[in-house]
PDB file of C-alpha atoms in Angstrom:
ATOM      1  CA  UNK A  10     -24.168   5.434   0.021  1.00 92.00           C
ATOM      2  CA  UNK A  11     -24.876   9.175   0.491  1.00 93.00           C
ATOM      3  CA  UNK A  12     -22.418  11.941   0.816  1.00 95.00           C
ATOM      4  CA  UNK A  13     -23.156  12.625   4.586  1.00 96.00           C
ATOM      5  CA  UNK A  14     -21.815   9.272   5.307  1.00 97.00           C
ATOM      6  CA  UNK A  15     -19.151   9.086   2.612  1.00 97.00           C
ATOM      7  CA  UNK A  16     -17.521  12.285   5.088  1.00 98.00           C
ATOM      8  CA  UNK A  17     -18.778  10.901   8.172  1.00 98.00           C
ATOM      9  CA  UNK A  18     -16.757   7.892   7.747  1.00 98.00           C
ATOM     10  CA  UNK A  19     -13.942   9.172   5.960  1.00 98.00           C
ATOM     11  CA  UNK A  20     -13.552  11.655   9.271  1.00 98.00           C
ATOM     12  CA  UNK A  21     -13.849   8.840  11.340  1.00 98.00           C
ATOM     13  CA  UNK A  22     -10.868   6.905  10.069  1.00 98.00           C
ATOM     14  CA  UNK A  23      -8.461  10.240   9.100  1.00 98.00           C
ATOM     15  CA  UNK A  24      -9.459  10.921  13.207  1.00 98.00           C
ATOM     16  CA  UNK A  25      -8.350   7.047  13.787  1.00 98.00           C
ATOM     17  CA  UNK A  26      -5.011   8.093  12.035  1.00 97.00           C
ATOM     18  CA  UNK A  27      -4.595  11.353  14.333  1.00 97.00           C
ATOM     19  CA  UNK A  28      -5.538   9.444  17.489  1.00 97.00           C
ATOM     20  CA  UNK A  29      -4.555   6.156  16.733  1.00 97.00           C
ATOM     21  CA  UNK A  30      -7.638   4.510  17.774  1.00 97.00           C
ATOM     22  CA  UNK A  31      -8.702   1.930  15.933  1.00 97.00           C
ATOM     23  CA  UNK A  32     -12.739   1.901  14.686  1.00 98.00           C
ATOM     24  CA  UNK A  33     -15.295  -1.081  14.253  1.00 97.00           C
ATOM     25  CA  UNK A  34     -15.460  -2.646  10.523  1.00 97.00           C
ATOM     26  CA  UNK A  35     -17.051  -0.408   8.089  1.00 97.00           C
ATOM     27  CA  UNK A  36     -19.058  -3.937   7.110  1.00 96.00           C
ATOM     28  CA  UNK A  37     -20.846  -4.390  10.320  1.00 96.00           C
ATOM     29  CA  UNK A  38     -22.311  -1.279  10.108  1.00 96.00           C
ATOM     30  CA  UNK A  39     -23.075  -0.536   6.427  1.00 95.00           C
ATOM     31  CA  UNK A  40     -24.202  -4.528   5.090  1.00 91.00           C
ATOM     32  CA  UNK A  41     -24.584  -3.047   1.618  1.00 95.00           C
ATOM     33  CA  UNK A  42     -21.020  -0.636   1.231  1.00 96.00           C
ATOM     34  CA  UNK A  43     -19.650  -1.413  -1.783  1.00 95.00           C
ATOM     35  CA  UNK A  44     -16.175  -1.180  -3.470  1.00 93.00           C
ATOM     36  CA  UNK A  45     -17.280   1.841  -5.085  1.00 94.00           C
ATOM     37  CA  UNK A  46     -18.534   3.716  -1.886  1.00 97.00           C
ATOM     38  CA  UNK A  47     -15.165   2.561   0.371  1.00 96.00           C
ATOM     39  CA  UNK A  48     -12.778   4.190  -2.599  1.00 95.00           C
ATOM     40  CA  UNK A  49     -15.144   7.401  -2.360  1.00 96.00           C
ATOM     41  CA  UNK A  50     -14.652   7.136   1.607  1.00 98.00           C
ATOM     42  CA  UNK A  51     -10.613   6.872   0.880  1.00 97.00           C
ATOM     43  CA  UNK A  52     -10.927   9.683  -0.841  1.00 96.00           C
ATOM     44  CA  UNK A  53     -12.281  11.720   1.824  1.00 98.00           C
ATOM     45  CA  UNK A  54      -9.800  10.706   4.497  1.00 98.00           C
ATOM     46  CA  UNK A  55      -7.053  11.641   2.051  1.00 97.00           C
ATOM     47  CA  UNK A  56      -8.321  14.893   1.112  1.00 97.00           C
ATOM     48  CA  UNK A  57      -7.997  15.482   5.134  1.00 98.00           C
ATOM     49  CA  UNK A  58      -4.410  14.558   5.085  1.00 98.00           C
ATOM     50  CA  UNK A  59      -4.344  16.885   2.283  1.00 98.00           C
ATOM     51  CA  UNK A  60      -6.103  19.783   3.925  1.00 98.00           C
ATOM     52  CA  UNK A  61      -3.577  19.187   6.832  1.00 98.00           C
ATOM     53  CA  UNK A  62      -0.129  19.519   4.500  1.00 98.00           C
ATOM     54  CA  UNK A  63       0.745  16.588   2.683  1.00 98.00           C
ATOM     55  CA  UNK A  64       0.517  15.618  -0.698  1.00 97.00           C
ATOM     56  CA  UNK A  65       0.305  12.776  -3.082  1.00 97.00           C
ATOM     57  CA  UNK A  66       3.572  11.087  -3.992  1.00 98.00           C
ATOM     58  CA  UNK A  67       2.409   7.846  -5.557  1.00 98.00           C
ATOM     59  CA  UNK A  68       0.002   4.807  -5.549  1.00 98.00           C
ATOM     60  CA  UNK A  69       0.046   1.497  -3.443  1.00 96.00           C
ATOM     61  CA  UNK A  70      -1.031  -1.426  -4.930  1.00 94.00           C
ATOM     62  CA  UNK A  71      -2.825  -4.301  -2.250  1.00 89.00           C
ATOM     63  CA  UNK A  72      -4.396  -7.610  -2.054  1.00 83.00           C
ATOM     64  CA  UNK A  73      -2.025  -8.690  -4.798  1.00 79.00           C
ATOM     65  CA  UNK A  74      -1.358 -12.349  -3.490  1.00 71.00           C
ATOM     66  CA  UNK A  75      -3.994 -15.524  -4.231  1.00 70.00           C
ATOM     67  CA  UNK A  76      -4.129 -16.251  -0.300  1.00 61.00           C
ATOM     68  CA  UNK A  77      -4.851 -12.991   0.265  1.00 68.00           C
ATOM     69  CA  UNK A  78      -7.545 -12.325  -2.226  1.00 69.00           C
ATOM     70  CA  UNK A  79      -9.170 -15.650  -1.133  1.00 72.00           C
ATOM     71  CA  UNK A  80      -9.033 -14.321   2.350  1.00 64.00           C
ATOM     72  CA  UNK A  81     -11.061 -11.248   1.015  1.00 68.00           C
ATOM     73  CA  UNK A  82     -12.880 -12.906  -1.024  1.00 72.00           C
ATOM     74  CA  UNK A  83     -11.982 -10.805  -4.191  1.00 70.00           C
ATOM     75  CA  UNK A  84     -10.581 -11.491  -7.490  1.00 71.00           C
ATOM     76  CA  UNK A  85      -8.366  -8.253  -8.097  1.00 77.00           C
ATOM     77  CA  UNK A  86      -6.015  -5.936  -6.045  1.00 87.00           C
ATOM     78  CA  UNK A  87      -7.131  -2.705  -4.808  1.00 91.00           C
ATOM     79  CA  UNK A  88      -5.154   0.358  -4.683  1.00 95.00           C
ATOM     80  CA  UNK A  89      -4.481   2.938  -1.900  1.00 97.00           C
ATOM     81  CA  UNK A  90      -2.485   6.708  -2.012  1.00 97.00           C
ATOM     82  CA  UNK A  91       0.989   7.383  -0.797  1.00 98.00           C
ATOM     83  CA  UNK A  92       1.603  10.431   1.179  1.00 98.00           C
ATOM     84  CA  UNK A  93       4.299  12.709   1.593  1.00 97.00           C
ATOM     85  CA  UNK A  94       4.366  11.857   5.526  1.00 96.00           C
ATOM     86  CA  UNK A  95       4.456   8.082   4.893  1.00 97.00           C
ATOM     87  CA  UNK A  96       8.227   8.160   3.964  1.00 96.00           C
ATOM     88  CA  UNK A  97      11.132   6.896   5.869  1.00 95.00           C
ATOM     89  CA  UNK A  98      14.555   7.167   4.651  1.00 89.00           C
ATOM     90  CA  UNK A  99      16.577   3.855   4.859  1.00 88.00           C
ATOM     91  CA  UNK A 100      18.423   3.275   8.397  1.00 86.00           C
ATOM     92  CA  UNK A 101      15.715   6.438  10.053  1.00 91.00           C
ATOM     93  CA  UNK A 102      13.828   4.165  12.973  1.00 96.00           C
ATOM     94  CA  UNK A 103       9.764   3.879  12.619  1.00 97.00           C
ATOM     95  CA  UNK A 104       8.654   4.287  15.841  1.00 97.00           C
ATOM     96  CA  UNK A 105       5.602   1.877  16.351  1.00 96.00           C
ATOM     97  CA  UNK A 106       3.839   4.543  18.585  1.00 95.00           C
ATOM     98  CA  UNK A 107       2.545   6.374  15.911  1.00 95.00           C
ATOM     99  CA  UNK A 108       0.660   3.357  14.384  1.00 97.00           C
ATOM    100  CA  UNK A 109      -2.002   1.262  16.000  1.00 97.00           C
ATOM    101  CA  UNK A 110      -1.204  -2.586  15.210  1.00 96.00           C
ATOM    102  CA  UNK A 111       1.963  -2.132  12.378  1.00 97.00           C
ATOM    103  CA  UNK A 112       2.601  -4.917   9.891  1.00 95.00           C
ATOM    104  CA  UNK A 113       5.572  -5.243   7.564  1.00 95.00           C
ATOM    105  CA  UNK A 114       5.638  -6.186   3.918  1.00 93.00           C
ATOM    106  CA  UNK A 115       8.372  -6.773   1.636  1.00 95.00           C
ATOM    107  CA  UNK A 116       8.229  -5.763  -2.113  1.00 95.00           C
ATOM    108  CA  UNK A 117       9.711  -4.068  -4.828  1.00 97.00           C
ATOM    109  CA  UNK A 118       9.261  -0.063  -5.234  1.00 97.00           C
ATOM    110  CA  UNK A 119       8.821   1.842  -8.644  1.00 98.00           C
ATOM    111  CA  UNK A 120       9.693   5.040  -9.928  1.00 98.00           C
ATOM    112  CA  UNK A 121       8.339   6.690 -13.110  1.00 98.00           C
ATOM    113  CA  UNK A 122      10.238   8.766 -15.563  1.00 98.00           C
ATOM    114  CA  UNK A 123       7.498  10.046 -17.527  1.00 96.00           C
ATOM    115  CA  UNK A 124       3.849  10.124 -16.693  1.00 97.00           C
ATOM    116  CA  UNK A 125       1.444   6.403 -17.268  1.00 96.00           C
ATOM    117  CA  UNK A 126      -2.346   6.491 -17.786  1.00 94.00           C
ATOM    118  CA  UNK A 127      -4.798   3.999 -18.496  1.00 92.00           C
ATOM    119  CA  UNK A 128      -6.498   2.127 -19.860  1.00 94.00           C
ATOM    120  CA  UNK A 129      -4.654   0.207 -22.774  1.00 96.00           C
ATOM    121  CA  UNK A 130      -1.049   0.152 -20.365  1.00 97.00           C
ATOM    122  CA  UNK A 131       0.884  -2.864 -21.195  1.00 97.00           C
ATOM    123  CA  UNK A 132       3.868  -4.438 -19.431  1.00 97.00           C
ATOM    124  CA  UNK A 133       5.937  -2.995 -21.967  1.00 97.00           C
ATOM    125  CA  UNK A 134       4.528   0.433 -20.880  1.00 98.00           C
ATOM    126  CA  UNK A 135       5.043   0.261 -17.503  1.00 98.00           C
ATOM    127  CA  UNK A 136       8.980  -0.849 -18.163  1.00 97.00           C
ATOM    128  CA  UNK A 137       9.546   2.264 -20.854  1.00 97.00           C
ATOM    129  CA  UNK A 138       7.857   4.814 -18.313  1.00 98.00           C
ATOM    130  CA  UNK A 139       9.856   3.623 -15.037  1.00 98.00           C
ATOM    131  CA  UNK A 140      12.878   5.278 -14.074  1.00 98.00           C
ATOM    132  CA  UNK A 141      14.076   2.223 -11.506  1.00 97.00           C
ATOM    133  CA  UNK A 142      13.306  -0.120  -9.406  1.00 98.00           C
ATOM    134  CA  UNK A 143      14.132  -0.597  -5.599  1.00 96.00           C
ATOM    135  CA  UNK A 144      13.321  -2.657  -2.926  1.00 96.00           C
ATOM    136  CA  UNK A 145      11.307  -1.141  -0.143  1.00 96.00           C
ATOM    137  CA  UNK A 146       8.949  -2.149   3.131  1.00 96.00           C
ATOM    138  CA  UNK A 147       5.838  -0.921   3.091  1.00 96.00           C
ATOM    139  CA  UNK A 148       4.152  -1.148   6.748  1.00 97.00           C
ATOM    140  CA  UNK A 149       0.977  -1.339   6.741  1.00 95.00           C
ATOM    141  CA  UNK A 150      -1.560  -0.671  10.088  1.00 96.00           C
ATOM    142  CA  UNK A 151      -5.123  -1.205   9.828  1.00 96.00           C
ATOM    143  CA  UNK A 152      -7.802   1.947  11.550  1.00 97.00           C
ATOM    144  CA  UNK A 153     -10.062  -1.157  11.603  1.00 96.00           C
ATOM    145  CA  UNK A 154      -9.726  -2.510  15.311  1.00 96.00           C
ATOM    146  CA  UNK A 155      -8.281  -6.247  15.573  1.00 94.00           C
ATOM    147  CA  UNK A 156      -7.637  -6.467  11.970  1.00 93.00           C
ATOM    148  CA  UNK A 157     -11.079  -7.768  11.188  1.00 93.00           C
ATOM    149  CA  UNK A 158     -11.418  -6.113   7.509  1.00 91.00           C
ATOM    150  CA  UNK A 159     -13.499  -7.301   4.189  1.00 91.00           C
ATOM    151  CA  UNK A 160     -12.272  -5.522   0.942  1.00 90.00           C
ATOM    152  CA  UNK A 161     -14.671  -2.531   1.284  1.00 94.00           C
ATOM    153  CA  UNK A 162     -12.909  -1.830   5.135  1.00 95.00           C
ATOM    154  CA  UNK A 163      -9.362  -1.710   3.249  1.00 93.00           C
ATOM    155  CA  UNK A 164     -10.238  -0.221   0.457  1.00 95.00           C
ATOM    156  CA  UNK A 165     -12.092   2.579   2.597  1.00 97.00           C
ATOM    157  CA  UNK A 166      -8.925   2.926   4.838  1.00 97.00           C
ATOM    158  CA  UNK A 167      -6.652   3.773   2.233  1.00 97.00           C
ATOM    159  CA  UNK A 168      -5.624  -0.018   1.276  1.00 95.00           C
ATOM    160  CA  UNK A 169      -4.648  -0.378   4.807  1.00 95.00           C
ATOM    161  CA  UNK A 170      -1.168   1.879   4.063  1.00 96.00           C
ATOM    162  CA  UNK A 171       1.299   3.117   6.998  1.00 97.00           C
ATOM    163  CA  UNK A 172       4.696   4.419   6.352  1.00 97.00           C
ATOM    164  CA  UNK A 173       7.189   3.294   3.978  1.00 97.00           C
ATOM    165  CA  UNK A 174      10.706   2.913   3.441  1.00 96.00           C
ATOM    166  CA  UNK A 175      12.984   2.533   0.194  1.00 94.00           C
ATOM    167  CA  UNK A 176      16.476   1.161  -0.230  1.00 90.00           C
ATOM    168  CA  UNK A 177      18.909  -1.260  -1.802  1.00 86.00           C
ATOM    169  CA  UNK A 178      20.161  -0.736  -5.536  1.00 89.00           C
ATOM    170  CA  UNK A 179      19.002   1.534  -8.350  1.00 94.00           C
ATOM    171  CA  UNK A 180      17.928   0.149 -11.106  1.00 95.00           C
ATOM    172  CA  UNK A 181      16.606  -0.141 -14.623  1.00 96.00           C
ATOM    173  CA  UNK A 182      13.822  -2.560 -14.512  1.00 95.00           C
ATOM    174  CA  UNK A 183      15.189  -3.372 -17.958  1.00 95.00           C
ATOM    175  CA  UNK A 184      18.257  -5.020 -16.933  1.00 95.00           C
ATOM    176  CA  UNK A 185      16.379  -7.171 -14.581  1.00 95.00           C
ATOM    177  CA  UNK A 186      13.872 -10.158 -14.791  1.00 96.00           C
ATOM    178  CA  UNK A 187      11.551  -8.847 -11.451  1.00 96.00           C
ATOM    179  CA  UNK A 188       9.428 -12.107 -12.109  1.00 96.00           C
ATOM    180  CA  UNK A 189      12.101 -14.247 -11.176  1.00 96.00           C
ATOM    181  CA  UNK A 190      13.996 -12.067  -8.863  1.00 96.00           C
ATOM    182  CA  UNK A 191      14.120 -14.129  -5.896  1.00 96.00           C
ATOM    183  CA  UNK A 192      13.720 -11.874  -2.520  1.00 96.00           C
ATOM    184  CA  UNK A 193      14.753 -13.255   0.641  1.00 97.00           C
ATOM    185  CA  UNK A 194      13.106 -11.791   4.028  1.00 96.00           C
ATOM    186  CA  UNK A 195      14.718 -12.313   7.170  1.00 97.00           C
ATOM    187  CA  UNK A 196      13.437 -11.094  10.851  1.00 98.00           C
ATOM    188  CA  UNK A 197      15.782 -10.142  14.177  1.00 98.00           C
ATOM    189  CA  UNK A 198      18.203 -12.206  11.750  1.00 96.00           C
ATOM    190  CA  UNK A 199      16.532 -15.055  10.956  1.00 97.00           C
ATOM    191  CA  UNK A 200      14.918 -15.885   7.630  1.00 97.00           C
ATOM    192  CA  UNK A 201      11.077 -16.149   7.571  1.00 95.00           C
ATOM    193  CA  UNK A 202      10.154 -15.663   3.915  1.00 93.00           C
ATOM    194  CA  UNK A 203      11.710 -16.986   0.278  1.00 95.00           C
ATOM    195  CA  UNK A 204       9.492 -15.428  -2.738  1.00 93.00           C
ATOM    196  CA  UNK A 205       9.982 -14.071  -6.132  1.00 94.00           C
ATOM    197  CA  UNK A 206       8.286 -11.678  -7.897  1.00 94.00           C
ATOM    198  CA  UNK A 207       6.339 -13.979  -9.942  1.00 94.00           C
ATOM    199  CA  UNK A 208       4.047 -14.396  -6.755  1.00 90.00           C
ATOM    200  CA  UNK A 209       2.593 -10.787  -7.564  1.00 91.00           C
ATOM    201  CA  UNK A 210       0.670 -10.664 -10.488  1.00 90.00           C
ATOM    202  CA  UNK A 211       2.860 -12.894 -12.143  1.00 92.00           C
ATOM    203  CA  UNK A 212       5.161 -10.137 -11.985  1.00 95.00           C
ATOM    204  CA  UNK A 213       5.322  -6.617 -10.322  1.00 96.00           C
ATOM    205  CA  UNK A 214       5.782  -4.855 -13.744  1.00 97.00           C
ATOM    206  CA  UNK A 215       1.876  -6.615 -14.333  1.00 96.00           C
ATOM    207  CA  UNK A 216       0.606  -5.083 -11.137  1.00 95.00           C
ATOM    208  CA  UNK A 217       1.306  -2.085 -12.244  1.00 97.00           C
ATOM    209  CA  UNK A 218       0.342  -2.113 -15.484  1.00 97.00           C
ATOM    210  CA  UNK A 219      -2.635  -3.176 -13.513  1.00 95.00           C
ATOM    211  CA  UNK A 220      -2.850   0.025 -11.633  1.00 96.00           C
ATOM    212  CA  UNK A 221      -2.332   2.399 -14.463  1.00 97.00           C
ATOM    213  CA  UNK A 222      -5.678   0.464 -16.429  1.00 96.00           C
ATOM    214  CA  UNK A 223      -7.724   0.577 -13.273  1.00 94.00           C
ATOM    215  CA  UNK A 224      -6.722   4.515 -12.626  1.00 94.00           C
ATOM    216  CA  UNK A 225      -7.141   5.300 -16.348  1.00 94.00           C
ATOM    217  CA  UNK A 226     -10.962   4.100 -16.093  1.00 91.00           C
ATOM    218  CA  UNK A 227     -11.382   6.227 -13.323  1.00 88.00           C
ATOM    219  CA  UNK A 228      -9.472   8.938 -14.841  1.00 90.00           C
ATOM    220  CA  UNK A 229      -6.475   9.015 -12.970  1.00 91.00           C
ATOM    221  CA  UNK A 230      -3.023   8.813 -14.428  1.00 94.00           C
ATOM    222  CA  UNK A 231       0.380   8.039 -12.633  1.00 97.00           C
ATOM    223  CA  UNK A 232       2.663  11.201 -12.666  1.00 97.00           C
ATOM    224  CA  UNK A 233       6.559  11.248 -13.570  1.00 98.00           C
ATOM    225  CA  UNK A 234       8.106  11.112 -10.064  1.00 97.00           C
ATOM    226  CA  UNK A 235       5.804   8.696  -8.639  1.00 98.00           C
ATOM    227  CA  UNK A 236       6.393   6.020  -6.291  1.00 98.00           C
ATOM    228  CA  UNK A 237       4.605   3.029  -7.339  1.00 98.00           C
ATOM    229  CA  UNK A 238       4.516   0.329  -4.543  1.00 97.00           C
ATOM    230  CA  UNK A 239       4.068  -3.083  -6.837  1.00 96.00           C
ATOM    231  CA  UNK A 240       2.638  -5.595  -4.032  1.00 93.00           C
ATOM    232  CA  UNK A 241       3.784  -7.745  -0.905  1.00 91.00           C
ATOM    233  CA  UNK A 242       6.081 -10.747  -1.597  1.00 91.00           C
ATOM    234  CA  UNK A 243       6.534 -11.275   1.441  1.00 88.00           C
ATOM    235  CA  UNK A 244       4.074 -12.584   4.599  1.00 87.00           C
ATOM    236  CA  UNK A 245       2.361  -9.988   6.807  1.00 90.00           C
ATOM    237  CA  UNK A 246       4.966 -10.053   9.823  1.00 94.00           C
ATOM    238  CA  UNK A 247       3.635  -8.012  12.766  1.00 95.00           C
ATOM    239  CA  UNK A 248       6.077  -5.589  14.271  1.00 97.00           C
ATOM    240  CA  UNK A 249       6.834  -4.374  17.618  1.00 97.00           C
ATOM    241  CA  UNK A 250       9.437  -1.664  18.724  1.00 98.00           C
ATOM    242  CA  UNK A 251      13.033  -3.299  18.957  1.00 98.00           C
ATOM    243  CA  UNK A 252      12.309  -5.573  15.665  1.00 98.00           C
ATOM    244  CA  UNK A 253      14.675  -5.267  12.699  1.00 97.00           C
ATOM    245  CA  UNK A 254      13.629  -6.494   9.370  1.00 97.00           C
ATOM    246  CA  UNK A 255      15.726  -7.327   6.482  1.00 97.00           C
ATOM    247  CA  UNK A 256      14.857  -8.240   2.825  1.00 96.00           C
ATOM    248  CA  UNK A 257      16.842  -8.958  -0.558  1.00 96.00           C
ATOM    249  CA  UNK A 258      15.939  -9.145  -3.640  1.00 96.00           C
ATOM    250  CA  UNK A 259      18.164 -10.506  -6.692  1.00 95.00           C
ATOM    251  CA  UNK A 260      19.895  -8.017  -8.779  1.00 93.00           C
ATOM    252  CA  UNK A 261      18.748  -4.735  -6.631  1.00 94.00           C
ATOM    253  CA  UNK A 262      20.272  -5.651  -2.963  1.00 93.00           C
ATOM    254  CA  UNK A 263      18.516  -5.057   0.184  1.00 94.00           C
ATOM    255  CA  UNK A 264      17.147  -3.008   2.108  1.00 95.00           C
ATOM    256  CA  UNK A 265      16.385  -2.461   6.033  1.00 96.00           C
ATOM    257  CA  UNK A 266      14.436  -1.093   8.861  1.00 96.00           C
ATOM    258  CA  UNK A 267      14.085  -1.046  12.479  1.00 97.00           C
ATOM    259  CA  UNK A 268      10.998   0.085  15.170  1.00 98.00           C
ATOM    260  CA  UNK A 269      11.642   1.773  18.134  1.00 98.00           C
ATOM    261  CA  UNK A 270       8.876   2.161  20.679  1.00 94.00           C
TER     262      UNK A 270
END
């Protein structure tokens, strides 16, 4: 794809952001975009977000689950950025106005100690470079109207990343087995997810390992101070204002959140 349209449709979905006006697919109109070409539109529409004020403060990591890869039709996760004006602090309301059709995922957040670059990273790597772990909600909202996204629409619309929020416990991903932490979801006060972290990657500490190998090949590294968001363990559960979600995960606590309109 050329560079005109590598901008053209990176405006078009940092302008979908501002407005909150959701585009067509990507897909219907390019048939050929590839991965390659919706990471270089990304790319654009964060450099606008840049331009405008923010800056990076760590990586997403998507598409981590089986169902949802088979949904995509894709055999590996993709990756979005993590902006400065993406994050909530615990208990501060998300008001769903400023999103156009907000989903909420529950998953385990990571913070580095000392910088991580690919390729090569390990498991082992990713658990001496991380400061702690932390559950967190990411919420995702799609710029693609009605949802209807391949990989390349995703990928182009920065993984499909909202806002975010961290909580719970502190903690040394060292003193904790994250593949079989069990992490309990529960909506308006019922539950409406079981998981454990086993059903990302295998583990979160392999997702991002993951992350650091696809960055490194790109040459990208993950920066001390980074948040690292591993992967949903947790459904898609749409959101609307006067929701309150709830999730737990074994050995770090829980965390919550609430939408206004």
């Amino acid at each position: 794809m050329d560079k005109q349209k590598i901008q053209q449709y990176g405006d078009e979905l940092y302008q979908s952001l501002l407005d909150r006006q959701p585009v067509a697919p990507l897909t219907d109109r390019e048939a050929d975009i590839t991965i390659e070409d919706a990471y270089q539109i990304q790319l654009r529409m964060i450099q606008r977000r840049l331009d405008a004020g923010e800056h990076v403060v760590g990586k997403k990591i998507g598409v981590t689950s089986k169902v949802v890869m088979d949904m995509l039709k894709v055999n590996q996760p993709d990756f979005g950025h993590l902006l400065s004006g993406m994050v909530y602090n615990e208990g501060q309301p998300i008001s769903v106005s400023t999103m156009i059709a907000p989903k909420a995922e529950a998953e385990v957040a990571f913070i580095l100690a000392r910088d991580l670059e690919g390729p090569g990273v390990t498991a082992a790597d990713v658990l001496r470079a991380t400061d702690c772990v932390m559950p967190c909600f990411e919420i995702v909202d799609s710029r693609i109207k009605d949802w209807k996204i391949k990989i390349q629409d995703t990928v182009a619309d920065n993984a499909s990343c909202g806002v975010l929020t961290l909580g719970g416990l502190r903690k040394s991903p060292r003193d904790i087995d994250l593949a079989l932490a069990g992490m309990v979801l529960e909506k308006n006060g019922e539950i409406i997810s079981t998981s454990c972290g086993a059903s990302v990657q295998g583990s979160p500490v392999n997702a991002v390992a993951w992350l650091a190998n696809t960055l490194g090949r790109l040459g990208i590294g993950l920066k001390a101070g980074d948040i690292i968001l591993s992967g949903s363990q947790s459904p898609l559960v749409p959101v609307v204002a006067g929701d309150s979600l709830y999730c737990s995960v074994g050995g770090l606590g829980g965390t919550s959140v609430r939408f206004v309109a």
